[in-house]
CSV table of C-alpha atoms and ligand atoms in Angstrom, one decimal:
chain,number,residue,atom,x,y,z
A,259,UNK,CA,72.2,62.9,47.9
A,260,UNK,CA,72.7,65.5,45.5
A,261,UNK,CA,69.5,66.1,42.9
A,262,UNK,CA,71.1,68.5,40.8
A,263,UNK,CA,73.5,68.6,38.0
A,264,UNK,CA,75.5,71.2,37.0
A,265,UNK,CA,73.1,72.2,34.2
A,266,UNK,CA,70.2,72.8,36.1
A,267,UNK,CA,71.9,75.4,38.3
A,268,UNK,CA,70.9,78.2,35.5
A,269,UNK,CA,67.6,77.0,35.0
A,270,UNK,CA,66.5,76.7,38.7
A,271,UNK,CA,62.9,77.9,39.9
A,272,UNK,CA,60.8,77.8,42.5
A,273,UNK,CA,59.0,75.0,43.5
A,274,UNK,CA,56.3,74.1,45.7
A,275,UNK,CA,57.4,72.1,49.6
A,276,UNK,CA,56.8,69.0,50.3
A,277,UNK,CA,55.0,68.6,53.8
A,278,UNK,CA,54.4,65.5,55.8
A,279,UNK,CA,52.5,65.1,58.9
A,280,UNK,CA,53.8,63.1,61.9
A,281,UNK,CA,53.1,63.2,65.9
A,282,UNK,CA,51.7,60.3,68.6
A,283,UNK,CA,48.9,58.2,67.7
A,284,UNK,CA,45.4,59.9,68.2
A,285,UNK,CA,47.0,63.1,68.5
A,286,UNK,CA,45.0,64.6,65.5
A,287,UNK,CA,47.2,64.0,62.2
A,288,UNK,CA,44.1,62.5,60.2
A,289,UNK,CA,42.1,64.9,61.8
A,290,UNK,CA,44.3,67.8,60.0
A,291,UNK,CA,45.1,66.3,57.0
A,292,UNK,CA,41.4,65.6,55.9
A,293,UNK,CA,40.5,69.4,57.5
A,294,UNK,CA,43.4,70.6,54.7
A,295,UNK,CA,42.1,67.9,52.0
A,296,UNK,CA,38.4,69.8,52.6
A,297,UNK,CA,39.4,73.1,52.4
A,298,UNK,CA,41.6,72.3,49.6
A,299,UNK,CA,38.9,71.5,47.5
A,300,UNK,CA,37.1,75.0,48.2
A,301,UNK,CA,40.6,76.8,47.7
A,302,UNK,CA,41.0,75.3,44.4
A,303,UNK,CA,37.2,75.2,42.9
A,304,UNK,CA,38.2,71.8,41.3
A,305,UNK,CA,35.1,70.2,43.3
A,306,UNK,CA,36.8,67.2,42.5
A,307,UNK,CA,37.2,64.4,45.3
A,308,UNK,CA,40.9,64.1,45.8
A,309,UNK,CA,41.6,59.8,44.8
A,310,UNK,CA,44.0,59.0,47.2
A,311,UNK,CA,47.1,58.9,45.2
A,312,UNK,CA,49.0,59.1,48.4
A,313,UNK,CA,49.8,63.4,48.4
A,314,UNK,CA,48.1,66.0,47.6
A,315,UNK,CA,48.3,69.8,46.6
A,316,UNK,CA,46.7,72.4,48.4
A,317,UNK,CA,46.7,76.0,47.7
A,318,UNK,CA,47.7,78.1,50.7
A,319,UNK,CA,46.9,81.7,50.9
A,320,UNK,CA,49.8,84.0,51.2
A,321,UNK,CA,49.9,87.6,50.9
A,322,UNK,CA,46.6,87.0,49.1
A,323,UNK,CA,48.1,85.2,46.5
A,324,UNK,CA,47.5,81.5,46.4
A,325,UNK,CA,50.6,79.4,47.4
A,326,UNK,CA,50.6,75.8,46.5
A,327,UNK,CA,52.4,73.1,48.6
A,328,UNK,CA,51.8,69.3,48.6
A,329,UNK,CA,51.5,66.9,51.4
A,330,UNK,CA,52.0,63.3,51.6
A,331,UNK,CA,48.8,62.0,52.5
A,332,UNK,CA,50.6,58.8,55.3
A,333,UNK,CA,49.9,59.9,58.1
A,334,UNK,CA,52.9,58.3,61.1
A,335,UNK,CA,56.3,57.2,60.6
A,336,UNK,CA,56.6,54.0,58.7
A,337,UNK,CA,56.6,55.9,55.5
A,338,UNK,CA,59.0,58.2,56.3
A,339,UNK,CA,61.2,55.7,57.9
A,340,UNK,CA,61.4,53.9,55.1
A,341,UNK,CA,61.7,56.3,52.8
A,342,UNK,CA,64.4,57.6,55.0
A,343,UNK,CA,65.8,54.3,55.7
A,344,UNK,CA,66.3,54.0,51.6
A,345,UNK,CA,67.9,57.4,50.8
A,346,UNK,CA,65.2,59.3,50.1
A,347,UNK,CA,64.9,62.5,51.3
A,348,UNK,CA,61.2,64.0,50.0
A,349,UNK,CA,60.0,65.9,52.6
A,350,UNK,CA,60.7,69.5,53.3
A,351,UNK,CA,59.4,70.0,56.0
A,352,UNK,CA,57.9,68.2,59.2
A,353,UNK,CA,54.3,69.5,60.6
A,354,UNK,CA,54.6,67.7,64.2
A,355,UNK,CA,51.0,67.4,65.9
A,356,UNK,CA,51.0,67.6,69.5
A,357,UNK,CA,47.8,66.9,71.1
A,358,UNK,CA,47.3,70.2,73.8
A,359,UNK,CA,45.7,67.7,76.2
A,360,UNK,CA,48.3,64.9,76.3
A,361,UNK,CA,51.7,66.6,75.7
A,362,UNK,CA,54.9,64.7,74.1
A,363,UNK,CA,54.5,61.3,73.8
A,364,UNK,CA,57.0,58.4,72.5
A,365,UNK,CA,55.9,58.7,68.6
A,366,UNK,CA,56.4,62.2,69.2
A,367,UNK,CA,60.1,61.9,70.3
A,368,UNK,CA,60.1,60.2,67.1
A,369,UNK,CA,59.0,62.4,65.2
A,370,UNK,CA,61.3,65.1,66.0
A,371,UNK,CA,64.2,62.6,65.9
A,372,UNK,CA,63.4,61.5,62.3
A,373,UNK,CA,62.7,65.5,61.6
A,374,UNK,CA,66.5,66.2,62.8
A,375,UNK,CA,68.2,63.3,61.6
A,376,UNK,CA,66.8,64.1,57.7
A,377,UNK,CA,67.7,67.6,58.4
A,378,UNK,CA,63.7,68.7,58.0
A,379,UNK,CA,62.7,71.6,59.7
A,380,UNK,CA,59.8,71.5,61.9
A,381,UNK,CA,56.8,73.5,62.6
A,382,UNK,CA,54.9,72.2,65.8
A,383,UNK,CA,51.0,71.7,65.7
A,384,UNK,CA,49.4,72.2,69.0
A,385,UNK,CA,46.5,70.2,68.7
A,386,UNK,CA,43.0,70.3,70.4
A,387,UNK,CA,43.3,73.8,72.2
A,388,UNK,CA,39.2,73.2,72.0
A,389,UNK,CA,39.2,70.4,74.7
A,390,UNK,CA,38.8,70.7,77.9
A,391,UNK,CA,42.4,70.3,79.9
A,392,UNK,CA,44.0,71.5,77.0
A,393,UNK,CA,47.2,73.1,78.1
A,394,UNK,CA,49.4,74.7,75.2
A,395,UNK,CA,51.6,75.9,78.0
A,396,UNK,CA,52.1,73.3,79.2
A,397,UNK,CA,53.3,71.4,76.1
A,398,UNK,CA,55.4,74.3,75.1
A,399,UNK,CA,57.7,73.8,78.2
A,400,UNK,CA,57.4,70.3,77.6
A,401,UNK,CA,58.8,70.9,74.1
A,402,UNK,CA,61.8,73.6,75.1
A,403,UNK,CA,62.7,71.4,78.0
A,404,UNK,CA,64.0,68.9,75.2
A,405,UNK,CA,65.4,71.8,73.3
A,406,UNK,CA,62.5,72.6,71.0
A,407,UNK,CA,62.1,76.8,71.7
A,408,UNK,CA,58.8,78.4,70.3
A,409,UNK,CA,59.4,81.4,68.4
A,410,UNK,CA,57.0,83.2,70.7
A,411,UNK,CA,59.5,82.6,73.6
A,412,UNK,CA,62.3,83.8,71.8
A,413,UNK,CA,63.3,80.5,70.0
A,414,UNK,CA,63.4,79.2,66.5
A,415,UNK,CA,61.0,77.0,66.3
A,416,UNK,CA,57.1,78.0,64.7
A,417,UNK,CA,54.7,76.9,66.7
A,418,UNK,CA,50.7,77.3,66.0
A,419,UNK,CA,47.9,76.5,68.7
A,420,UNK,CA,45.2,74.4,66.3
A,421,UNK,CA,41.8,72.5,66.6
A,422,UNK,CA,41.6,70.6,63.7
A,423,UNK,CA,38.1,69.5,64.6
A,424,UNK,CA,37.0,73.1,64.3
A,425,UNK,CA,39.7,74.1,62.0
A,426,UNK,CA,40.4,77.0,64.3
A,427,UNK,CA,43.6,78.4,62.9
A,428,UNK,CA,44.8,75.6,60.7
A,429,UNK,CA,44.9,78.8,58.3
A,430,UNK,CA,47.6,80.4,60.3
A,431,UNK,CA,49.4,76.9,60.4
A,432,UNK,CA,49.7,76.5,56.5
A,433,UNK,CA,50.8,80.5,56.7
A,434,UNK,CA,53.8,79.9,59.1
A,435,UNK,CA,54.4,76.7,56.9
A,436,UNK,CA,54.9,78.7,53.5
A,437,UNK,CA,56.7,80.7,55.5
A,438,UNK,CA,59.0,78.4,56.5
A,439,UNK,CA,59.4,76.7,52.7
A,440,UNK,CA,59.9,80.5,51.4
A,441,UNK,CA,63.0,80.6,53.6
A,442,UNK,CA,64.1,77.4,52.2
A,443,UNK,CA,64.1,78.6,48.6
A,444,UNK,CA,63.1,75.6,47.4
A,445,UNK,CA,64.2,75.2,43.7
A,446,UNK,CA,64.3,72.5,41.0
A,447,UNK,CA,64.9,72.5,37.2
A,448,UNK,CA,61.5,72.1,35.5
A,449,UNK,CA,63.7,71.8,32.0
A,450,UNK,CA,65.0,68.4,32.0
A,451,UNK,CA,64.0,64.8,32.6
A,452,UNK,CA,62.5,63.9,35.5
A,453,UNK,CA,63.8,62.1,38.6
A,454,UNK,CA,61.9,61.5,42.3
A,455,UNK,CA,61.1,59.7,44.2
A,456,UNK,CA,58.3,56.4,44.5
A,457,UNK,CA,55.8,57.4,47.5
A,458,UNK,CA,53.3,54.2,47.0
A,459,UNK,CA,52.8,52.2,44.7
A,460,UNK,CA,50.5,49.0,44.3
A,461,UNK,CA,48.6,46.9,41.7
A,462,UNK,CA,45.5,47.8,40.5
A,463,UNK,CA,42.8,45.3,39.0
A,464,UNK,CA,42.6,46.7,35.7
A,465,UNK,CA,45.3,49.4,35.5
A,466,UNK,CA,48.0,46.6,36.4
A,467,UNK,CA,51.0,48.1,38.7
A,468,UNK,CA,50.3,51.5,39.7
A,469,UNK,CA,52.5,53.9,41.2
A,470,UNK,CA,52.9,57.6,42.8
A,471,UNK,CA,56.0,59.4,42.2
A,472,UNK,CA,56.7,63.0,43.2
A,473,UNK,CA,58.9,64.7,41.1
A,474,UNK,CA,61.6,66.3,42.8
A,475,UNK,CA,64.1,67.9,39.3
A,476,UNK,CA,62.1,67.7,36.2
A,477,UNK,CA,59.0,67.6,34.4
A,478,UNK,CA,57.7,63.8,34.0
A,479,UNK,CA,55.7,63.4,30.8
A,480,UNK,CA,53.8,61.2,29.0
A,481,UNK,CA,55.0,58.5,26.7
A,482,UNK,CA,58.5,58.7,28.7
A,483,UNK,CA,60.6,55.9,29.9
A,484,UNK,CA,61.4,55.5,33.4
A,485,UNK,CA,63.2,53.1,35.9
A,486,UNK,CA,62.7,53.1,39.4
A,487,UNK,CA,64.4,50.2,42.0
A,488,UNK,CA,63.7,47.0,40.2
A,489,UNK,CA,61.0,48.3,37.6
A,490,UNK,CA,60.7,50.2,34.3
A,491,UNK,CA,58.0,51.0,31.6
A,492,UNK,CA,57.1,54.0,29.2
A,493,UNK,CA,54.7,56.0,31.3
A,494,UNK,CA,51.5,55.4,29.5
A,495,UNK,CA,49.0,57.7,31.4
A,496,UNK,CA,49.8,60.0,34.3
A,497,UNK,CA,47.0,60.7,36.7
A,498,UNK,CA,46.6,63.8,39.2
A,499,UNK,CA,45.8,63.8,43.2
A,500,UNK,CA,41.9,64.5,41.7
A,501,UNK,CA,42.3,61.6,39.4
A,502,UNK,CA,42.4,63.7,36.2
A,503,UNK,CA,44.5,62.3,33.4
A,504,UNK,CA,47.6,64.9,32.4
A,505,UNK,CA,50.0,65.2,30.4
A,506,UNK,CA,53.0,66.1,32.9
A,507,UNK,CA,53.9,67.0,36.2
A,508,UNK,CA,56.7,69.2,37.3
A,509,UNK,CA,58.8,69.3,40.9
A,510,UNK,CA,57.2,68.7,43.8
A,511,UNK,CA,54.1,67.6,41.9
A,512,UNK,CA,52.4,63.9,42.9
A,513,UNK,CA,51.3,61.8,40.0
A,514,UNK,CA,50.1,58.2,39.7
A,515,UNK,CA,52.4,56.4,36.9
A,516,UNK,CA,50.5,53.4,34.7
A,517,UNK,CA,52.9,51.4,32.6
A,518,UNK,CA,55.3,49.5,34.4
A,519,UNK,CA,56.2,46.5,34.4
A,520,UNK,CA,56.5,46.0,38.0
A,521,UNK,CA,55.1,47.2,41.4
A,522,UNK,CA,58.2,49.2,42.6
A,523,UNK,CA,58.7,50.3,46.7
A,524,UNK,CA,57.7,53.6,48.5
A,525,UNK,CA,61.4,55.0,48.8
A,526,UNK,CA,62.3,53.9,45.5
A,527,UNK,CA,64.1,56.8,43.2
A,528,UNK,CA,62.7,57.0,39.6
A,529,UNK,CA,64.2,58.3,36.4
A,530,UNK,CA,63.7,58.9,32.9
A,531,UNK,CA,65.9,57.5,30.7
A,532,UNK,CA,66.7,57.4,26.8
A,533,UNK,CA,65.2,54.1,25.5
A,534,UNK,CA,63.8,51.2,27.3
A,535,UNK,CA,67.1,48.8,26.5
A,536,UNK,CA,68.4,50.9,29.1
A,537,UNK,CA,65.7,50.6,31.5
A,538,UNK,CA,65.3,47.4,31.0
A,539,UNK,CA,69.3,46.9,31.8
A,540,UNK,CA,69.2,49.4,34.6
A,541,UNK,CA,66.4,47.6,36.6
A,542,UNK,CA,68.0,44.4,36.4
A,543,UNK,CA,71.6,45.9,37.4
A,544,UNK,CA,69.7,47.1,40.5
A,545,UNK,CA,67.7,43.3,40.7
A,546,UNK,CA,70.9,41.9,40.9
A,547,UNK,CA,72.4,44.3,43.3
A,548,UNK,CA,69.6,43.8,46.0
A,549,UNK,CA,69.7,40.5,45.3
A,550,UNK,CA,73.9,40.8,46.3
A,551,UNK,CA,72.8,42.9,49.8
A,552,UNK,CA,69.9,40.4,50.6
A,553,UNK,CA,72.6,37.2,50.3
A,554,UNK,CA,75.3,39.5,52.4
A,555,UNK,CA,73.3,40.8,54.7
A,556,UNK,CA,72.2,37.0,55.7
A,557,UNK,CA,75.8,35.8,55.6
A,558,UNK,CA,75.9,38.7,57.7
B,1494,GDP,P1,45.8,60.4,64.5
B,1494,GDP,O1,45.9,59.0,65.1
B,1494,GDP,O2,47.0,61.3,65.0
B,1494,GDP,O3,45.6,60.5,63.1
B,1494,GDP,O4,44.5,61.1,65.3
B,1494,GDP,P2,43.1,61.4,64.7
B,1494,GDP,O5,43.0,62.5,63.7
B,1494,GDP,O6,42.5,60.1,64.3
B,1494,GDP,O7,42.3,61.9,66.0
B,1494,GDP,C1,42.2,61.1,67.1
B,1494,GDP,C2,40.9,61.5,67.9
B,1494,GDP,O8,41.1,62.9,68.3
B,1494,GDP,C3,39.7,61.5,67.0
B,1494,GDP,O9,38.6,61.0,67.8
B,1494,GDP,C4,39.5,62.9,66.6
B,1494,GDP,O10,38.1,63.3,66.4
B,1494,GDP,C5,40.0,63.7,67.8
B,1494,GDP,N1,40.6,65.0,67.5
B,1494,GDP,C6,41.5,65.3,66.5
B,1494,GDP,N2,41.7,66.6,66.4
B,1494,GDP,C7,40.9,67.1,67.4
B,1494,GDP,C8,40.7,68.5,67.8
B,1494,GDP,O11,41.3,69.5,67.3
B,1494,GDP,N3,39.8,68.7,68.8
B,1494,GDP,C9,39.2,67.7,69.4
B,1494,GDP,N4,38.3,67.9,70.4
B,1494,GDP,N5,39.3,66.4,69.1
B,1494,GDP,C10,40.2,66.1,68.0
């Protein structure tokens, strides 16, 4: 799915990737992300506790010039599967965590099959060079035998040897990452309205439905009036991953959405549009829609 217009191609500029973690359960993907969500919070002096919005930014040394990037903060498939499964193509690119010990295991193959089939490039994660019987060898054959070749053998594929426990060069993983995203060129037009993409959503006791979108073209701001899936509202505070109130949020930023009317679904593509007549008509157009899949797909 295309995100840009023909306007925005003049007004492109960089903008931060979007990483997600995946590999086989127990393989160290919580172990990594919380080891980045730590250091983060050195990198960035914020000393703020990060509120579990569902992604988060991290600032990445490069060159010696702080990088951001942001990564979704779900752990395992389901959520990209489902965001996959619904369109939505957020992620830029794959970290796949392969424990040093234990090798490629089913979720793994999974991994790298959702990687490919969103056309994601992967970095690999060799986890837990620190145990004993770890075997980075081992799982680097493993991983060229099924046509995954590490860089260091001649291939194309990054691969970095971590211990997340000791965050032994989890460093050098986030470099070869924003290495990666700089070959992308990732770009988005920061000059328009927004558009993205829902990543959770849920309803809050006293906020009422609450929602994380990441903006992928566009700045999101205050006061503006969005639809995404079957729900719409004027955006009536916009929260950061430290839980900071703001006033906008760019591309590739996360920020938690109050004000609308309904709880929408991780996968669900938001956008802001001109008056809230036209949200309102625009959610129920999609209502009905659904509605007409659900009844076909059980005549089905
Ligand atoms: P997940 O299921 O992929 O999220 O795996 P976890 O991060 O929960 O890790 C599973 C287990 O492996 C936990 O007991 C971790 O403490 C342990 N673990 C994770 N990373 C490392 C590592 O780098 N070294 C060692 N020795 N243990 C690790």
């Amino acid at each position: 799915k295309e995100i840009f217009d023909e306007e925005d191609l003049d007004k492109l500029e960089d903008r931060p990737p979007v990483l997600t973690i995946m590999g086989h359960v127990d393989h160290g993907k919580t172990t990594l992300l919380d080891y980045i969500r730590k250091s983060k919070v050195v990198a960035s002096e914020a000393g703020g506790i990060t509120q579990g919005i569902g992604a988060y930014k991290v600032l990445v040394p490069v060159d010696g010039k702080l990088q951001p990037c942001v990564f979704l903060d779900t752990p395992g498939h389901e959520a990209f599967g489902a965001m996959r499964a619904r369109g939505a193509r957020v992620t830029d690119i794959a970290i796949i965590v392969v424990a040093a010990d234990d090798g490629i295991r089913p979720q793994t193959n999974e991994a790298i099959a959702h990687a490919k089939a969103a056309g994601v490039p992967t970095v690999i994660a060799i986890s837990k060079i620190d145990k004993d019987g770890a075997n980075p060898e081992r799982v680097m054959q493993e991983l060229s035998s099924i046509g995954l070749m590490p860089e260091d053998w001649g291939g194309d594929i990054p691969m970095v040897q971590i211990s997340a426990l000791k965050g032994e060069n989890v460093d050098d993983l986030l470099e070869t990452v924003m290495l990666v995203a700089e070959l992308q060129e990732l770009k988005a037009n920061p000059h328009r309205n927004a558009k993205g993409t829902v990543i959770e959503a849920g309803l809050h006791k006293s906020k009422g439905p609450v929602a994380t979108f990441i903006v992928q073209n566009g700045t999101l701001k205050r006061g503006d009036i969005v639809v995404c899936g079957e729900a719409f509202g004027k955006v009536r505070a916009l929260f950061d991953d430290s839980g900071n109130r703001v006033d906008e949020a760019g591309p590739s930023i996360p920020v938690q959405v109050i004000g609308l009317n309904n709880v929408p679904i991780a996968g669900d593509e938001f956008e802001v549009v001109g008056s809230l007549d036209v949200a309102r008509e625009r959610a129920e157009l999609r209502a009905e829609s659904l509605r007409d899949e659900r009844i076909s797909a059980k005549a089905g």
